[in-house]
């Protein structure tokens, strides 16, 4: 066994651990992208898109169903920017301006994206824990915070769309769909909350969105809670040049006799396989994670005291994605050249993602495992936590979400943001004497909110529709929704963590109440102006 000394051992062990985590992340990314490309090559995505066009002609309702519900489902199953790859072309193909489509990036489902990766990989490795009960508890708290903020997200998406891309440049035209928007939000959030409490971090976004789609799509077809008028964009001849991308959206042709049930079946297989391999009582989880058979772990790497992650290749969601992709090849009766293209495109996309991850994740692990060494210094997160606790004190929970958001903005990933700052947030919470689980939950929610201003995601979304170079225009429109999400969740978190000592009439409660009253006043004012 190689044995290094002092800081060298810490750096080497942290780097190796980071590379192993990177490999796990890349496997998940590859599997998710492979399934997406398989569906594209088989023609299934075109069939799914055509099904959406038949629901309603109202663009406000279409964007709620596609960006909020279908996007949440894709985020829950795949994550890592795939909602942009799927929903952005779908919206453009339906006649939305490319700039609108590039803005529609999710926040509420992100903390449980890619079957819980931001919690089960990001927070888990950030805290360096194998305590699944702890992760489940943090995930349940994350869901509560997201539910409170996510309730208004569909309405905000519609209002921003009608204000900046409508003929009348009116917030009111978007706010008029508030009954349907709140209904669609609740249809996803209620099962999302229940699943987070009872099944854990892997399923809230996946099952919440799936149940939401099953409820909302029939309601939309029936005109339930929808305004009498039908809203549309102005004629294309009136669009600003900046709204239009340079790439034409193309799909593989759908195959004869190919129905919606078969087209969407692979995602149902994903949900089923995830459930049967994650529920302890079924017994598959124990087999897939059995030490020495399908799992291994390197203890005390280089004599540093740092252990590697536990690696169980068949248990990682990427394996399920690859298996379902292979099943889809037969189910959709694909030809070999098409399936080969799906693999080739997926490998190229994964290779591009690896460039950033292979350096970022090891750096994060060196940061987290920087304590000890020859000088016996404290780890960097502990030193930072002490400084922050002294400077900010009790008010920290209101800032915790913004740290998570900035981490996602810079790193391009809620998972990496959680991995970097979870331990720091935990230590700050201990310093100021509040629940560390709630503060880490605020970190995860902030990281998800940062997804809507994340440069990596916006560049990816813009690239799909030919808007490269116009990322600033998107961020200028998504910045304030980010401030709303991080600010409201931070105030709510402050109110929760201090309620036992200071009561509910504290600073967080007051700011939260003022924010909500201000939003109601603004909405009422806009609607009165329209009348």
XYZ file of C-alpha atoms in Angstrom:
531
model
C 0.000 0.000 0.000
C 1.312 3.442 -0.951
C 1.846 5.679 2.069
C 2.459 9.382 1.715
C 3.210 11.860 4.471
C 1.333 14.859 5.876
C -0.353 17.262 3.452
C 0.709 15.159 0.456
C -1.346 12.224 1.722
C -4.380 14.454 2.332
C -4.203 15.990 -1.137
C -3.665 12.642 -2.861
C -6.513 10.983 -0.947
C -8.883 13.905 -1.559
C -8.011 13.890 -5.269
C -8.595 10.140 -5.631
C -11.873 10.359 -3.752
C -12.898 13.230 -6.015
C -12.057 11.250 -9.155
C -14.135 8.302 -7.932
C -17.083 10.631 -7.270
C -16.558 12.133 -10.736
C -16.721 8.675 -12.290
C -20.009 8.020 -10.487
C -21.451 11.353 -11.633
C -20.351 10.792 -15.221
C -21.964 7.350 -15.219
C -25.268 8.951 -14.163
C -24.916 11.697 -16.772
C -24.039 9.219 -19.518
C -26.975 6.959 -18.714
C -29.454 9.853 -18.627
C -28.201 11.320 -21.901
C -28.140 7.875 -23.532
C -31.805 7.276 -22.716
C -32.698 10.750 -24.001
C -30.802 10.197 -27.265
C -32.308 6.734 -27.643
C -35.807 8.224 -27.424
C -34.866 10.922 -29.913
C -33.487 8.429 -32.418
C -36.500 6.140 -32.046
C -38.926 9.005 -32.711
C -40.469 8.790 -29.245
C -39.688 12.422 -28.376
C -41.570 13.626 -31.468
C -44.627 11.613 -30.453
C -44.489 13.035 -26.916
C -44.176 16.552 -28.343
C -47.121 16.066 -30.697
C -49.226 14.885 -27.757
C -48.569 18.180 -25.965
C -49.718 20.222 -28.974
C -53.183 18.667 -28.744
C -53.825 19.654 -25.123
C -54.589 23.386 -25.487
C -53.769 26.287 -27.848
C -53.182 28.723 -24.927
C -49.448 29.369 -24.620
C -49.766 30.143 -20.901
C -51.152 26.700 -20.204
C -48.669 25.016 -22.562
C -45.667 26.531 -20.804
C -46.939 25.437 -17.369
C -47.416 21.849 -18.524
C -44.144 21.605 -20.433
C -41.714 23.763 -18.417
C -43.134 23.063 -14.945
C -44.505 19.504 -15.069
C -42.769 17.751 -17.966
C -39.532 19.628 -17.212
C -39.770 18.545 -13.577
C -40.241 14.938 -14.648
C -37.161 15.073 -16.898
C -35.212 16.758 -14.086
C -36.307 14.103 -11.620
C -35.276 11.250 -13.886
C -32.163 12.657 -15.544
C -31.067 16.057 -14.183
C -27.732 17.635 -15.220
C -29.253 20.031 -17.764
C -31.369 17.463 -19.617
C -34.614 19.455 -19.084
C -33.051 22.144 -21.263
C -32.092 19.570 -23.897
C -35.649 18.158 -23.945
C -38.014 21.032 -23.122
C -36.300 23.878 -24.970
C -36.545 22.228 -28.424
C -40.070 21.113 -27.552
C -41.190 24.679 -26.790
C -39.510 26.100 -29.893
C -41.098 23.404 -32.049
C -44.488 24.437 -30.607
C -43.923 28.028 -31.761
C -42.371 29.687 -28.708
C -39.603 32.260 -29.275
C -36.216 30.665 -28.655
C -35.355 33.267 -25.997
C -38.448 32.309 -23.973
C -37.534 28.636 -24.185
C -33.989 29.343 -23.029
C -35.329 30.883 -19.812
C -37.418 27.908 -18.760
C -34.999 26.168 -16.422
C -36.343 24.434 -13.320
C -35.636 25.190 -9.670
C -38.136 23.342 -7.438
C -37.362 19.799 -8.710
C -33.593 20.308 -8.951
C -32.693 19.248 -5.391
C -34.109 15.804 -6.200
C -32.922 15.722 -9.818
C -31.330 12.657 -11.368
C -33.089 10.509 -8.758
C -31.798 12.472 -5.786
C -28.181 12.993 -6.858
C -27.797 16.512 -5.305
C -28.698 14.988 -1.914
C -27.388 11.426 -2.209
C -24.112 12.422 -3.886
C -23.736 16.147 -3.198
C -24.796 16.430 0.461
C -23.638 12.878 1.264
C -20.075 13.536 0.109
C -20.094 17.119 1.347
C -20.845 15.883 4.872
C -18.822 12.684 4.339
C -21.588 10.547 5.801
C -23.236 7.217 5.048
C -26.168 7.944 7.365
C -29.158 7.466 5.036
C -31.566 8.465 7.797
C -29.794 11.809 8.085
C -29.945 12.342 4.301
C -33.636 11.375 4.308
C -34.288 13.926 7.068
C -32.463 16.683 5.179
C -34.352 15.763 1.995
C -37.699 16.018 3.803
C -36.794 19.518 5.024
C -35.643 20.513 1.525
C -39.043 19.458 0.176
C -40.879 21.637 2.729
C -38.871 24.724 1.755
C -39.287 24.021 -1.957
C -43.025 23.493 -1.568
C -43.447 26.930 -0.007
C -41.453 28.706 -2.728
C -42.427 26.502 -5.671
C -46.133 27.203 -5.230
C -45.755 30.451 -7.215
C -43.142 29.332 -9.749
C -45.588 28.377 -12.562
C -47.328 31.751 -12.184
C -44.005 33.617 -12.225
C -42.947 31.784 -15.387
C -46.173 32.775 -17.155
C -46.129 36.388 -15.910
C -42.533 36.916 -17.040
C -43.378 35.385 -20.425
C -46.392 37.640 -21.072
C -44.557 40.738 -19.802
C -41.492 40.415 -21.993
C -42.798 38.471 -24.999
C -46.471 39.398 -25.283
C -47.924 41.932 -27.694
C -49.177 44.083 -24.796
C -46.083 43.606 -22.579
C -48.396 42.879 -19.666
C -47.880 41.046 -16.382
C -51.662 40.982 -15.975
C -52.209 38.674 -18.946
C -50.027 36.096 -17.235
C -51.480 36.652 -13.773
C -54.970 35.891 -15.110
C -54.143 32.180 -15.183
C -53.405 32.157 -11.440
C -56.131 29.588 -10.578
C -54.750 27.079 -13.085
C -51.117 27.918 -12.208
C -51.691 27.316 -8.484
C -53.650 24.135 -9.282
C -50.769 22.838 -11.436
C -48.261 23.748 -8.713
C -50.247 21.891 -6.045
C -50.775 18.859 -8.318
C -47.003 18.375 -8.350
C -46.029 19.727 -4.917
C -48.456 17.711 -2.764
C -47.255 14.260 -3.960
C -43.697 15.664 -4.055
C -43.944 16.465 -0.323
C -45.504 13.113 0.570
C -42.895 11.137 -1.376
C -40.032 13.117 0.208
C -41.351 12.313 3.689
C -41.923 8.588 3.150
C -39.728 7.346 0.274
C -36.629 9.527 0.487
C -34.686 11.904 -1.786
C -34.693 9.769 -4.945
C -38.334 10.055 -5.951
C -39.991 13.424 -5.064
C -39.447 15.182 -8.407
C -39.851 12.043 -10.514
C -43.110 10.810 -8.972
C -44.436 14.261 -8.053
C -44.205 15.441 -11.671
C -45.575 12.157 -13.031
C -48.625 12.364 -10.745
C -48.969 16.070 -11.556
C -49.026 15.348 -15.290
C -51.673 12.664 -14.784
C -53.859 15.216 -12.954
C -53.203 18.415 -14.904
C -53.214 17.225 -18.533
C -56.831 15.916 -18.459
C -57.870 19.061 -16.538
C -56.249 21.271 -19.183
C -57.998 19.403 -21.988
C -61.315 20.002 -20.195
C -60.590 23.734 -19.777
C -60.594 23.471 -15.966
C -59.805 26.792 -14.169
C -58.638 28.418 -17.419
C -59.486 31.993 -18.495
C -61.983 32.467 -21.310
C -59.458 34.193 -23.577
C -56.669 32.313 -25.373
C -53.262 33.988 -25.201
C -50.650 33.725 -27.951
C -47.456 35.441 -28.993
C -47.639 38.207 -31.594
C -47.135 37.226 -35.220
C -43.568 36.117 -35.967
C -43.107 39.128 -38.247
C -43.351 41.321 -35.110
C -40.791 39.403 -33.035
C -37.543 41.072 -32.041
C -34.514 39.634 -33.779
C -33.058 38.658 -30.389
C -35.975 36.292 -29.761
C -35.126 33.982 -32.636
C -32.404 31.322 -32.633
C -30.316 30.165 -35.570
C -30.944 26.428 -35.217
C -33.919 24.639 -36.706
C -35.351 21.976 -34.393
C -35.344 18.552 -36.044
C -36.574 15.167 -34.889
C -36.153 11.653 -36.137
C -39.394 10.657 -37.894
C -41.867 8.693 -35.803
C -42.252 5.061 -36.780
C -45.493 3.644 -38.201
C -47.935 2.321 -35.594
C -45.957 3.957 -32.781
C -48.244 5.146 -29.984
C -47.824 7.495 -27.032
C -47.966 4.617 -24.529
C -44.962 2.911 -26.103
C -43.140 6.224 -26.573
C -43.377 7.111 -22.871
C -42.964 3.557 -21.521
C -39.165 3.864 -20.967
C -39.675 6.620 -18.379
C -42.233 4.470 -16.594
C -39.696 1.612 -16.612
C -37.164 3.990 -15.032
C -39.579 4.882 -12.243
C -40.458 1.223 -11.641
C -36.847 0.000 -11.565
C -35.803 2.813 -9.244
C -38.559 1.968 -6.803
C -37.886 -1.787 -6.723
C -34.129 -1.281 -6.284
C -34.472 1.399 -3.568
C -37.219 0.051 -1.313
C -35.436 -1.965 1.398
C -38.205 -4.537 1.942
C -37.996 -5.825 -1.650
C -34.423 -7.033 -1.104
C -32.767 -5.980 -4.376
C -30.965 -3.076 -2.740
C -29.117 -5.419 -0.376
C -27.977 -7.573 -3.310
C -26.851 -4.633 -5.471
C -24.865 -3.026 -2.652
C -23.432 -6.193 -1.088
C -19.815 -5.627 -0.075
C -17.347 -7.777 -1.996
C -19.896 -8.767 -4.658
C -21.040 -5.588 -6.381
C -19.568 -2.959 -4.062
C -16.132 -1.953 -2.812
C -14.512 0.810 -0.761
C -10.870 1.871 -0.269
C -10.275 2.604 3.424
C -7.592 4.930 4.794
C -6.206 5.924 1.396
C -2.412 6.505 1.482
C -2.550 6.383 5.285
C -4.369 9.741 5.361
C -7.438 8.604 7.304
C -9.636 9.518 4.299
C -11.884 6.757 2.924
C -13.083 6.542 -0.652
C -16.782 6.515 -1.478
C -18.543 3.151 -1.546
C -18.866 2.162 -5.202
C -21.727 -0.106 -6.294
C -21.888 0.179 -10.110
C -25.139 -1.766 -10.503
C -26.895 0.394 -7.903
C -25.966 3.743 -9.460
C -28.911 5.197 -11.465
C -26.706 5.268 -14.553
C -26.889 1.461 -14.737
C -30.699 1.595 -14.747
C -30.674 4.202 -17.521
C -28.386 2.019 -19.659
C -30.560 -1.060 -19.062
C -33.735 0.823 -20.001
C -32.009 2.236 -23.079
C -31.222 -1.337 -24.192
C -34.825 -2.374 -23.549
C -36.000 0.631 -25.587
C -33.919 -0.541 -28.548
C -36.117 -3.634 -28.756
C -39.359 -2.042 -27.561
C -39.208 0.698 -30.199
C -37.806 -1.666 -32.853
C -34.838 0.566 -33.599
C -32.234 -0.193 -36.221
C -28.585 -0.624 -35.257
C -27.270 2.580 -36.974
C -29.776 4.728 -35.034
C -28.848 3.133 -31.727
C -25.160 3.488 -32.540
C -25.717 7.220 -33.131
C -27.419 7.494 -29.728
C -24.371 5.926 -28.049
C -21.923 8.083 -30.008
C -23.739 11.343 -29.221
C -24.020 10.366 -25.540
C -20.331 9.554 -25.226
C -19.398 12.889 -26.813
C -21.731 14.819 -24.488
C -20.387 12.995 -21.427
C -16.806 13.638 -22.506
C -17.566 17.364 -22.750
C -19.074 17.345 -19.236
C -16.083 15.464 -17.844
C -13.664 18.305 -18.608
C -15.110 20.466 -15.846
C -16.009 17.697 -13.395
C -12.657 15.916 -13.457
C -10.990 19.046 -12.040
C -13.805 20.548 -9.957
C -14.822 17.540 -7.861
C -11.269 16.545 -6.758
C -10.639 20.201 -5.844
C -13.781 20.173 -3.680
C -12.647 16.994 -1.920
C -9.211 18.470 -1.211
C -11.022 21.494 0.257
C -13.207 19.278 2.457
C -10.332 17.027 3.587
C -7.798 19.810 4.192
C -7.554 19.385 7.978
C -4.675 17.771 9.822
C -1.382 17.410 7.991
C 1.960 18.231 9.550
C 0.742 21.534 11.015
C -2.448 19.939 12.444
C -4.554 22.812 11.096
C -8.358 22.783 10.998
C -10.058 21.990 7.694
C -10.948 24.982 5.538
C -14.751 24.637 5.981
C -14.330 24.763 9.773
C -12.184 27.902 9.618
C -14.630 29.603 7.250
C -17.589 28.610 9.434
C -16.009 30.226 12.470
C -15.392 33.473 10.584
C -18.918 33.598 9.144
C -20.556 32.846 12.495
C -18.638 35.748 14.072
C -19.477 38.181 11.262
C -23.149 37.356 10.561
C -24.355 35.544 13.674
C -28.012 34.670 14.098
C -29.016 36.042 10.685
C -27.041 33.369 8.799
C -30.033 31.232 7.699
C -31.207 34.135 5.507
C -27.846 34.103 3.714
C -27.403 30.326 3.475
C -29.572 30.001 0.354
C -27.583 32.647 -1.505
C -24.338 30.755 -0.805
C -25.929 27.658 -2.364
C -27.135 29.712 -5.327
C -23.741 31.302 -5.944
C -22.154 27.838 -5.751
C -24.531 26.519 -8.429
C -24.043 29.659 -10.548
C -20.274 29.181 -10.577
C -20.004 25.367 -10.573
C -22.938 24.736 -12.909
C -24.445 22.123 -10.618
C -26.546 21.901 -7.465
C -24.709 18.649 -6.690
C -21.280 20.327 -6.754
C -22.580 23.314 -4.781
C -23.890 20.957 -2.072
C -20.689 18.957 -2.079
C -18.648 22.142 -1.624
C -20.689 23.943 1.009
C -22.730 21.331 2.951
C -20.058 20.829 5.624
C -19.471 24.580 5.854
C -23.216 25.196 6.339
C -23.434 22.441 8.955
C -20.550 23.927 10.956
C -21.965 27.471 10.808
C -25.289 26.128 12.135
C -23.488 24.478 15.061
C -21.601 27.704 15.789
C -24.795 29.801 16.024
C -26.761 27.074 17.838
C -29.467 26.119 15.324
C -30.419 22.868 13.569
C -27.637 21.906 11.116
C -30.101 19.827 9.090
C -32.272 22.864 8.361
C -29.292 25.000 7.358
C -27.952 22.279 5.026
C -31.494 22.055 3.598
C -31.341 25.806 2.930
C -28.030 25.235 1.131
C -29.650 22.601 -1.097
C -32.649 24.829 -1.872
C -30.384 27.763 -2.680
C -28.327 25.565 -4.979
C -31.516 24.571 -6.799
C -32.587 28.223 -7.108
C -29.161 29.004 -8.552
C -30.012 26.620 -11.351
C -32.092 29.329 -13.059
C -29.118 31.701 -13.286
C -26.497 28.954 -13.713
C -24.262 29.871 -16.656
C -23.701 26.222 -17.580
C -27.447 25.515 -17.927
C -28.246 28.746 -19.747
C -25.412 28.205 -22.227
C -26.655 24.647 -22.815
C -30.263 25.784 -23.308
C -29.250 28.621 -25.631
C -26.944 26.398 -27.652
C -29.769 23.962 -28.398
C -31.771 26.701 -30.163
C -28.932 28.802 -31.569
C -28.842 31.656 -29.031
C -25.150 31.420 -28.137
C -23.865 34.816 -26.998
C -27.235 35.984 -25.625
C -26.893 34.439 -22.191
C -26.877 37.899 -20.574
C -30.383 38.588 -21.887
C -31.625 35.398 -20.199
C -29.881 36.070 -16.872
C -31.322 39.611 -16.737
C -34.810 38.066 -16.814
C -34.137 35.143 -14.457
C -32.133 37.044 -11.825
C -35.161 38.409 -9.963
C -36.968 35.044 -9.835
C -33.729 33.691 -8.294
C -33.745 36.487 -5.691
C -37.402 35.696 -4.911
C -36.709 31.979 -4.482
C -33.529 32.304 -2.421
C -34.888 35.229 -0.396
C -38.248 33.690 0.504
C -36.749 30.300 1.374
C -34.049 32.012 3.463
C -36.625 34.023 5.429
C -38.733 30.898 5.916
C -35.671 28.967 7.096
C -34.799 31.731 9.561
C -38.336 31.669 10.944
C -38.229 27.873 11.339
C -34.819 27.524 12.993
C -35.380 30.344 15.508
C -39.097 29.892 16.251
C -38.555 27.975 19.503
C -36.241 30.642 20.975
C -37.680 33.824 19.430
C -41.209 32.790 18.466
C -42.716 33.151 15.012
C -42.710 36.962 15.296
C -39.057 37.189 14.356
C -37.094 38.878 11.584
C -37.519 36.044 9.082
C -41.297 35.896 9.623
C -41.610 39.666 9.250
C -39.607 39.784 6.014
C -41.497 36.795 4.641
C -44.849 38.412 5.425
C -43.770 41.711 3.861
C -42.591 39.924 0.722
C -45.828 38.007 0.299
C -47.972 41.093 0.986
C -45.916 43.025 -1.570
C -46.378 40.323 -4.191
C -50.147 40.197 -3.607
C -50.353 43.995 -3.818
C -48.348 44.019 -7.051
C -50.492 41.279 -8.612
C -53.741 43.038 -7.644
C -52.430 46.325 -9.041
C -51.502 44.711 -12.362
C -54.896 43.027 -12.681
C -56.723 46.310 -11.887
C -54.704 48.101 -14.551
C -55.692 45.449 -17.081
C -59.372 45.839 -16.182
